[in-house]
PDB file of C-alpha atoms in Angstrom:
ATOM      1  CA  MET A  21       9.012  16.015   9.028  1.00  0.00           C
ATOM      2  CA  LYS A  22      10.536  13.805  11.676  1.00  0.00           C
ATOM      3  CA  ARG A  23       9.943  10.087  11.237  1.00  0.00           C
ATOM      4  CA  ASP A  24       8.553   9.565  15.059  1.00  0.00           C
ATOM      5  CA  LYS A  25       5.636  12.646  13.924  1.00  0.00           C
ATOM      6  CA  ILE A  26       4.944  10.797  10.798  1.00  0.00           C
ATOM      7  CA  LEU A  27       4.127   7.538  12.340  1.00  0.00           C
ATOM      8  CA  GLU A  28       2.386   9.181  14.872  1.00  0.00           C
ATOM      9  CA  ASP A  29       0.164  11.047  12.561  1.00  0.00           C
ATOM     10  CA  LEU A  30       0.045   8.003   9.893  1.00  0.00           C
ATOM     11  CA  VAL A  31      -1.663   5.825  12.891  1.00  0.00           C
ATOM     12  CA  THR A  32      -4.344   8.054  13.175  1.00  0.00           C
ATOM     13  CA  LEU A  33      -4.927   9.496   9.723  1.00  0.00           C
ATOM     14  CA  THR A  34      -5.065   5.394   8.368  1.00  0.00           C
ATOM     15  CA  GLN A  35      -7.531   4.811  10.546  1.00  0.00           C
ATOM     16  CA  SER A  36     -10.096   6.738   8.733  1.00  0.00           C
ATOM     17  CA  ILE A  37      -9.222   5.134   5.529  1.00  0.00           C
ATOM     18  CA  GLU A  38     -11.284   1.514   5.529  1.00  0.00           C
ATOM     19  CA  GLY A  39      -9.008  -1.312   6.110  1.00  0.00           C
ATOM     20  CA  TRP A  40      -8.016  -4.203   8.304  1.00  0.00           C
ATOM     21  CA  LEU A  41      -4.630  -3.294   9.022  1.00  0.00           C
ATOM     22  CA  SER A  42      -3.353  -2.765  12.010  1.00  0.00           C
ATOM     23  CA  PRO A  43      -1.128   0.058  13.075  1.00  0.00           C
ATOM     24  CA  THR A  44       1.030  -2.005  14.536  1.00  0.00           C
ATOM     25  CA  GLU A  45       1.216  -3.629  10.911  1.00  0.00           C
ATOM     26  CA  GLY A  46       1.304  -0.281   9.333  1.00  0.00           C
ATOM     27  CA  ILE A  47       4.536   0.252  11.033  1.00  0.00           C
ATOM     28  CA  LEU A  48       6.493  -2.610  10.266  1.00  0.00           C
ATOM     29  CA  LEU A  49       5.512  -1.791   6.429  1.00  0.00           C
ATOM     30  CA  PHE A  50       6.384   1.601   6.550  1.00  0.00           C
ATOM     31  CA  ASN A  51      10.215   0.384   8.039  1.00  0.00           C
ATOM     32  CA  LEU A  52      10.347  -2.146   5.392  1.00  0.00           C
ATOM     33  CA  ALA A  53       9.755   0.150   2.211  1.00  0.00           C
ATOM     34  CA  LYS A  54      12.027   2.665   4.013  1.00  0.00           C
ATOM     35  CA  SER A  55      14.854   0.236   4.612  1.00  0.00           C
ATOM     36  CA  CYS A  56      14.576  -1.060   1.003  1.00  0.00           C
ATOM     37  CA  GLU A  57      18.215   0.009  -0.688  1.00  0.00           C
ATOM     38  CA  GLY A  58      17.508   1.028  -4.147  1.00  0.00           C
ATOM     39  CA  LYS A  59      17.986  -2.894  -5.521  1.00  0.00           C
ATOM     40  CA  GLY A  60      14.413  -2.592  -7.092  1.00  0.00           C
ATOM     41  CA  TYR A  61      10.920  -1.615  -6.774  1.00  0.00           C
ATOM     42  CA  ILE A  62       8.225  -1.982  -3.816  1.00  0.00           C
ATOM     43  CA  VAL A  63       5.380  -4.056  -5.185  1.00  0.00           C
ATOM     44  CA  GLU A  64       1.826  -4.325  -3.361  1.00  0.00           C
ATOM     45  CA  ILE A  65      -1.051  -7.269  -4.471  1.00  0.00           C
ATOM     46  CA  GLY A  66      -4.759  -5.859  -2.653  1.00  0.00           C
ATOM     47  CA  SER A  67      -4.539  -2.296  -2.059  1.00  0.00           C
ATOM     48  CA  TRP A  68      -8.821  -1.627  -1.216  1.00  0.00           C
ATOM     49  CA  LYS A  69      -8.964   1.837  -0.509  1.00  0.00           C
ATOM     50  CA  GLY A  70      -5.274   3.010   0.441  1.00  0.00           C
ATOM     51  CA  ARG A  71      -4.448   2.486   4.296  1.00  0.00           C
ATOM     52  CA  SER A  72      -1.220  -0.414   3.641  1.00  0.00           C
ATOM     53  CA  THR A  73      -0.317   1.763  -0.081  1.00  0.00           C
ATOM     54  CA  VAL A  74      -0.165   4.961   2.285  1.00  0.00           C
ATOM     55  CA  TRP A  75       2.334   3.361   5.051  1.00  0.00           C
ATOM     56  CA  LEU A  76       4.287   1.686   2.288  1.00  0.00           C
ATOM     57  CA  GLY A  77       4.380   4.940  -0.296  1.00  0.00           C
ATOM     58  CA  TRP A  78       5.826   7.300   3.809  1.00  0.00           C
ATOM     59  CA  GLY A  79       8.158   4.434   4.071  1.00  0.00           C
ATOM     60  CA  SER A  80       9.446   4.810   0.577  1.00  0.00           C
ATOM     61  CA  LYS A  81       9.641   8.678   0.882  1.00  0.00           C
ATOM     62  CA  PHE A  82      11.861   8.501   3.848  1.00  0.00           C
ATOM     63  CA  GLY A  83      14.042   6.159   2.443  1.00  0.00           C
ATOM     64  CA  LYS A  84      15.037   5.870  -1.456  1.00  0.00           C
ATOM     65  CA  ASN A  85      11.505   7.413  -2.563  1.00  0.00           C
ATOM     66  CA  LEU A  86      11.039   3.801  -4.629  1.00  0.00           C
ATOM     67  CA  LYS A  87       8.059   3.649  -6.657  1.00  0.00           C
ATOM     68  CA  VAL A  88       5.165   1.728  -4.946  1.00  0.00           C
ATOM     69  CA  PHE A  89       3.517  -0.346  -7.568  1.00  0.00           C
ATOM     70  CA  ALA A  90       0.013  -0.773  -6.528  1.00  0.00           C
ATOM     71  CA  ILE A  91      -1.269  -3.585  -7.757  1.00  0.00           C
ATOM     72  CA  ASP A  92      -5.848  -4.387  -7.777  1.00  0.00           C
ATOM     73  CA  PRO A  93      -8.636  -4.466 -10.235  1.00  0.00           C
ATOM     74  CA  HIS A  94     -10.956  -2.443  -6.812  1.00  0.00           C
ATOM     75  CA  ILE A  95     -13.167  -4.656  -7.748  1.00  0.00           C
ATOM     76  CA  GLY A  96     -13.240  -6.387  -4.888  1.00  0.00           C
ATOM     77  CA  SER A  97     -12.052  -9.955  -4.137  1.00  0.00           C
ATOM     78  CA  SER A  98     -14.683 -12.816  -3.608  1.00  0.00           C
ATOM     79  CA  GLU A  99     -14.862 -12.698   0.543  1.00  0.00           C
ATOM     80  CA  HIS A 100     -15.566  -8.973  -0.382  1.00  0.00           C
ATOM     81  CA  ILE A 101     -17.918  -9.285  -3.048  1.00  0.00           C
ATOM     82  CA  GLN A 102     -19.458 -11.500  -0.949  1.00  0.00           C
ATOM     83  CA  ARG A 103     -19.616  -9.347   1.981  1.00  0.00           C
ATOM     84  CA  PHE A 104     -20.677  -5.879   0.109  1.00  0.00           C
ATOM     85  CA  GLY A 105     -21.655  -7.140  -2.903  1.00  0.00           C
ATOM     86  CA  LYS A 106     -21.067  -4.839  -6.146  1.00  0.00           C
ATOM     87  CA  ILE A 107     -18.060  -2.662  -5.183  1.00  0.00           C
ATOM     88  CA  ASP A 108     -15.700  -0.215  -7.478  1.00  0.00           C
ATOM     89  CA  THR A 109     -13.231   1.404  -4.846  1.00  0.00           C
ATOM     90  CA  PHE A 110     -10.534   2.780  -7.753  1.00  0.00           C
ATOM     91  CA  ASN A 111     -11.524   6.744  -7.030  1.00  0.00           C
ATOM     92  CA  GLU A 112     -11.694   6.208  -2.929  1.00  0.00           C
ATOM     93  CA  PHE A 113      -8.074   4.961  -3.300  1.00  0.00           C
ATOM     94  CA  LEU A 114      -7.048   7.525  -6.071  1.00  0.00           C
ATOM     95  CA  GLN A 115      -8.599  10.328  -3.449  1.00  0.00           C
ATOM     96  CA  ASN A 116      -6.298   8.954  -0.603  1.00  0.00           C
ATOM     97  CA  ILE A 117      -3.231   8.354  -1.744  1.00  0.00           C
ATOM     98  CA  LYS A 118      -3.570  12.434  -3.574  1.00  0.00           C
ATOM     99  CA  ALA A 119      -4.737  13.922  -0.403  1.00  0.00           C
ATOM    100  CA  GLN A 120      -1.723  12.315   1.281  1.00  0.00           C
ATOM    101  CA  LYS A 121       0.760  13.735  -1.274  1.00  0.00           C
ATOM    102  CA  LEU A 122       1.554  10.134  -2.447  1.00  0.00           C
ATOM    103  CA  ASP A 123       0.985  10.098  -6.458  1.00  0.00           C
ATOM    104  CA  ASP A 124       4.660  11.249  -7.276  1.00  0.00           C
ATOM    105  CA  ILE A 125       5.244   7.702  -5.675  1.00  0.00           C
ATOM    106  CA  VAL A 126       2.572   5.503  -5.666  1.00  0.00           C
ATOM    107  CA  VAL A 127       1.712   3.791  -9.206  1.00  0.00           C
ATOM    108  CA  PRO A 128      -1.976   2.251  -9.301  1.00  0.00           C
ATOM    109  CA  LEU A 129      -2.156  -0.800 -11.627  1.00  0.00           C
ATOM    110  CA  ARG A 130      -5.959  -1.314 -11.894  1.00  0.00           C
ATOM    111  CA  CYS A 131      -5.349  -4.981 -13.043  1.00  0.00           C
ATOM    112  CA  THR A 132      -5.140  -8.451 -11.405  1.00  0.00           C
ATOM    113  CA  SER A 133      -1.628  -9.909 -10.004  1.00  0.00           C
ATOM    114  CA  TYR A 134      -0.994 -11.895 -12.851  1.00  0.00           C
ATOM    115  CA  GLU A 135      -2.080  -9.473 -14.884  1.00  0.00           C
ATOM    116  CA  ALA A 136       0.489  -7.087 -13.662  1.00  0.00           C
ATOM    117  CA  SER A 137       3.155  -9.846 -13.275  1.00  0.00           C
ATOM    118  CA  THR A 138       3.186  -9.721 -17.405  1.00  0.00           C
ATOM    119  CA  ILE A 139       3.589  -6.109 -17.562  1.00  0.00           C
ATOM    120  CA  LEU A 140       6.068  -5.179 -14.861  1.00  0.00           C
ATOM    121  CA  LYS A 141       9.354  -6.688 -15.492  1.00  0.00           C
ATOM    122  CA  GLU A 142      11.710  -4.444 -13.049  1.00  0.00           C
ATOM    123  CA  PRO A 143      12.553  -6.814  -9.927  1.00  0.00           C
ATOM    124  CA  VAL A 144      11.396  -5.699  -6.823  1.00  0.00           C
ATOM    125  CA  GLU A 145      13.062  -5.548  -3.681  1.00  0.00           C
ATOM    126  CA  LEU A 146       9.543  -5.713  -1.002  1.00  0.00           C
ATOM    127  CA  ILE A 147       6.406  -6.825  -2.369  1.00  0.00           C
ATOM    128  CA  PHE A 148       3.071  -7.097   0.320  1.00  0.00           C
ATOM    129  CA  ILE A 149       0.811  -9.253  -0.680  1.00  0.00           C
ATOM    130  CA  ASP A 150      -2.803  -9.358   0.397  1.00  0.00           C
ATOM    131  CA  GLY A 151      -4.940 -10.211  -2.485  1.00  0.00           C
ATOM    132  CA  ALA A 152      -7.350 -12.939  -2.685  1.00  0.00           C
ATOM    133  CA  HIS A 153      -7.581 -15.031   0.225  1.00  0.00           C
ATOM    134  CA  GLU A 154      -8.162 -18.383  -1.095  1.00  0.00           C
ATOM    135  CA  TYR A 155      -5.196 -21.330  -0.913  1.00  0.00           C
ATOM    136  CA  ASP A 156      -4.835 -21.717  -4.949  1.00  0.00           C
ATOM    137  CA  MET A 157      -4.538 -17.762  -5.068  1.00  0.00           C
ATOM    138  CA  VAL A 158      -2.137 -17.031  -2.707  1.00  0.00           C
ATOM    139  CA  LYS A 159       0.106 -19.515  -3.779  1.00  0.00           C
ATOM    140  CA  GLN A 160      -0.123 -18.284  -7.291  1.00  0.00           C
ATOM    141  CA  ASP A 161       1.254 -14.617  -6.052  1.00  0.00           C
ATOM    142  CA  PHE A 162       3.928 -16.545  -4.527  1.00  0.00           C
ATOM    143  CA  GLU A 163       4.653 -18.013  -8.067  1.00  0.00           C
ATOM    144  CA  LEU A 164       4.368 -15.116 -10.001  1.00  0.00           C
ATOM    145  CA  TRP A 165       6.211 -12.634  -7.426  1.00  0.00           C
ATOM    146  CA  PHE A 166       9.239 -14.934  -5.916  1.00  0.00           C
ATOM    147  CA  PRO A 167      11.243 -15.122  -9.103  1.00  0.00           C
ATOM    148  CA  LYS A 168      10.829 -11.090  -9.782  1.00  0.00           C
ATOM    149  CA  LEU A 169      12.149 -10.559  -5.966  1.00  0.00           C
ATOM    150  CA  VAL A 170      16.058  -9.974  -5.637  1.00  0.00           C
ATOM    151  CA  GLU A 171      18.249 -11.653  -3.449  1.00  0.00           C
ATOM    152  CA  GLY A 172      18.060  -9.929  -0.063  1.00  0.00           C
ATOM    153  CA  GLY A 173      14.391  -8.557  -0.766  1.00  0.00           C
ATOM    154  CA  ILE A 174      11.263  -8.818   1.387  1.00  0.00           C
ATOM    155  CA  MET A 175       8.296 -10.898   0.809  1.00  0.00           C
ATOM    156  CA  ALA A 176       5.014 -10.094   3.692  1.00  0.00           C
ATOM    157  CA  PHE A 177       1.816 -11.580   3.082  1.00  0.00           C
ATOM    158  CA  HIS A 178      -1.075 -10.350   4.985  1.00  0.00           C
ATOM    159  CA  ASP A 179      -3.376 -12.536   7.360  1.00  0.00           C
ATOM    160  CA  THR A 180      -1.568 -15.202   8.335  1.00  0.00           C
ATOM    161  CA  ASP A 181      -2.739 -15.918  11.891  1.00  0.00           C
ATOM    162  CA  SER A 182      -6.313 -17.274  11.174  1.00  0.00           C
ATOM    163  CA  TYR A 183      -6.892 -21.377  10.891  1.00  0.00           C
ATOM    164  CA  LYS A 184     -10.442 -19.638   9.449  1.00  0.00           C
ATOM    165  CA  ARG A 185      -9.016 -18.231   6.115  1.00  0.00           C
ATOM    166  CA  ASP A 186      -6.093 -21.112   5.757  1.00  0.00           C
ATOM    167  CA  GLY A 187      -5.317 -19.539   2.520  1.00  0.00           C
ATOM    168  CA  PRO A 188      -2.607 -17.351   3.565  1.00  0.00           C
ATOM    169  CA  ARG A 189      -1.335 -18.892   6.443  1.00  0.00           C
ATOM    170  CA  ARG A 190      -0.803 -22.284   4.492  1.00  0.00           C
ATOM    171  CA  VAL A 191       1.531 -20.342   1.919  1.00  0.00           C
ATOM    172  CA  VAL A 192       3.803 -18.941   4.492  1.00  0.00           C
ATOM    173  CA  GLU A 193       4.580 -22.164   6.254  1.00  0.00           C
ATOM    174  CA  GLU A 194       5.298 -23.969   3.328  1.00  0.00           C
ATOM    175  CA  PHE A 195       7.075 -21.438   1.093  1.00  0.00           C
ATOM    176  CA  LEU A 196       8.387 -19.243   3.943  1.00  0.00           C
ATOM    177  CA  TYR A 197       9.176 -20.665   7.292  1.00  0.00           C
ATOM    178  CA  LYS A 198      10.066 -24.318   5.927  1.00  0.00           C
ATOM    179  CA  SER A 199      11.610 -22.690   2.237  1.00  0.00           C
ATOM    180  CA  GLN A 200      15.527 -22.993   1.745  1.00  0.00           C
ATOM    181  CA  PHE A 201      15.414 -19.337   0.380  1.00  0.00           C
ATOM    182  CA  PHE A 202      13.782 -17.467   2.916  1.00  0.00           C
ATOM    183  CA  LYS A 203      16.035 -15.920   6.007  1.00  0.00           C
ATOM    184  CA  ASP A 204      14.812 -14.232   9.311  1.00  0.00           C
ATOM    185  CA  VAL A 205      11.136 -15.395   8.766  1.00  0.00           C
ATOM    186  CA  ARG A 206       9.109 -13.637  11.703  1.00  0.00           C
ATOM    187  CA  PHE A 207       5.473 -12.306  11.805  1.00  0.00           C
ATOM    188  CA  VAL A 208       4.266  -9.467  13.535  1.00  0.00           C
ATOM    189  CA  ASP A 209       0.525  -9.564  14.061  1.00  0.00           C
ATOM    190  CA  SER A 210      -1.363 -11.130  10.944  1.00  0.00           C
ATOM    191  CA  ILE A 211       1.714 -10.089   8.791  1.00  0.00           C
ATOM    192  CA  THR A 212       4.729 -12.857   8.040  1.00  0.00           C
ATOM    193  CA  TYR A 213       7.694 -11.620   6.672  1.00  0.00           C
ATOM    194  CA  GLY A 214      11.179 -12.841   5.385  1.00  0.00           C
ATOM    195  CA  LYS A 215      13.995 -12.226   3.143  1.00  0.00           C
ATOM    196  CA  LYS A 216      15.185 -13.879   0.256  1.00  0.00           C
ATOM    197  CA  VAL A 217      18.194 -15.959  -0.142  1.00  0.00           C
ATOM    198  CA  ALA A 218      20.180 -18.135  -2.304  1.00  0.00           C
ATOM    199  CA  ARG A 219      20.100 -20.655   0.658  1.00  0.00           C
ATOM    200  CA  ASN A 220      19.614 -20.519   3.674  1.00  0.00           C
ATOM    201  CA  SER A 221      21.739 -22.258   6.376  1.00  0.00           C
ATOM    202  CA  ARG A 222      20.559 -25.007   9.127  1.00  0.00           C
ATOM    203  CA  LEU A 223      20.659 -22.356  11.885  1.00  0.00           C
ATOM    204  CA  ASP A 224      18.702 -20.280   9.712  1.00  0.00           C
ATOM    205  CA  ARG A 225      15.890 -23.133   9.025  1.00  0.00           C
ATOM    206  CA  ILE A 226      16.245 -23.501  13.046  1.00  0.00           C
ATOM    207  CA  LYS A 227      15.124 -20.101  13.302  1.00  0.00           C
ATOM    208  CA  ASN A 228      12.410 -20.136  10.940  1.00  0.00           C
ATOM    209  CA  HIS A 229      11.036 -23.139  12.567  1.00  0.00           C
ATOM    210  CA  TYR A 230      10.788 -21.597  15.900  1.00  0.00           C
ATOM    211  CA  SER A 231       9.002 -18.577  14.438  1.00  0.00           C
ATOM    212  CA  LEU A 232       6.592 -20.809  12.842  1.00  0.00           C
ATOM    213  CA  LEU A 233       5.793 -22.729  16.490  1.00  0.00           C
ATOM    214  CA  LEU A 234       5.429 -19.319  17.701  1.00  0.00           C
ATOM    215  CA  LEU A 235       2.924 -18.426  15.518  1.00  0.00           C
ATOM    216  CA  ARG A 236       0.783 -21.512  15.842  1.00  0.00           C
ATOM    217  CA  PHE A 237       0.851 -20.584  19.242  1.00  0.00           C
ATOM    218  CA  ARG A 238      -0.236 -17.061  18.680  1.00  0.00           C
ATOM    219  CA  ILE A 239      -3.205 -18.836  16.341  1.00  0.00           C
ATOM    220  CA  VAL A 240      -3.902 -21.634  18.944  1.00  0.00           C
ATOM    221  CA  ILE A 241      -4.442 -18.707  21.816  1.00  0.00           C
ATOM    222  CA  ALA A 242      -6.294 -16.632  19.427  1.00  0.00           C
ATOM    223  CA  ALA A 243      -8.990 -19.507  18.573  1.00  0.00           C
ATOM    224  CA  LYS A 244      -9.671 -22.054  21.052  1.00  0.00           C
ATOM    225  CA  ILE A 245      -8.900 -19.534  24.382  1.00  0.00           C
ATOM    226  CA  HIS A 246     -11.235 -16.395  25.750  1.00  0.00           C
ATOM    227  CA  LEU A 247      -8.978 -15.032  27.403  1.00  0.00           C
ATOM    228  CA  PRO A 248      -9.191 -11.987  29.551  1.00  0.00           C
ATOM    229  CA  LYS A 249      -7.586  -8.558  27.246  1.00  0.00           C
ATOM    230  CA  THR A 250      -4.997  -7.966  29.508  1.00  0.00           C
ATOM    231  CA  LEU A 251      -4.234 -11.214  29.570  1.00  0.00           C
ATOM    232  CA  ARG A 252      -4.055 -11.598  26.112  1.00  0.00           C
ATOM    233  CA  LYS A 253      -1.994  -8.525  25.870  1.00  0.00           C
ATOM    234  CA  ILE A 254       0.335 -10.462  28.304  1.00  0.00           C
ATOM    235  CA  GLY A 255       0.186 -13.292  25.642  1.00  0.00           C
ATOM    236  CA  LYS A 256       1.233 -10.638  22.988  1.00  0.00           C
ATOM    237  CA  LYS A 257       4.069  -9.429  24.778  1.00  0.00           C
ATOM    238  CA  LEU A 258       5.329 -12.788  25.580  1.00  0.00           C
ATOM    239  CA  ILE A 259       5.550 -14.279  21.965  1.00  0.00           C
ATOM    240  CA  ASN A 260       7.014 -11.096  21.109  1.00  0.00           C
ATOM    241  CA  PHE A 261       9.814 -11.352  23.348  1.00  0.00           C
ATOM    242  CA  LEU A 262      10.061 -14.901  22.300  1.00  0.00           C
ATOM    243  CA  GLN A 263      11.263 -13.892  18.723  1.00  0.00           C
ATOM    244  CA  LEU A 264      14.062 -11.333  19.610  1.00  0.00           C
TER     245      LEU A 264
END
């Protein structure tokens, strides 16, 4: 199956899987997983019902066929419980993965991020963090998994573009954009991601701070100004252009 065809099919298919990942974010995850070189595994913190897992799994299949460890206790985060009450998403997650014939590559770990970090000793080449959104919990996820991420590996966070749910935003500002250990920090929709390095250069840090300013501009525009749809699209295209 050709790449463009699977991307087109996945955009349609994943919309039927309950979740909050946009098609643009899904394509990013697909490409990040496809680009993995085999230096370590792929890890996802927070799977919900498998929308992002499907994107990562198919990206891996088009790449090096690396295992995707999907970590989630499947009882919901605090905000999920507040919104939906008592839940159990595990069976629906498994059904969605099996329906996509990804059960040979996706390894579900029904546990917390902390528990999984004590189980998985293998190096990680790509990690997508979309678990609990409280600052302390997102920071803990970073601290648990950063040491396992190989040099040259990618760390990505979801929901980093909001002042209301500020845990992911604060963590990426402190530990990616302003870090000496990440370069090429960028964002696509609400996902912020960067490449781990032994030590970045002064030019890398300037580029990271520039990208951070663009992210802050995007957040302010989204939060403070109710623009017509056409102008919002123009603003989004401008920010994407400025990131080039």
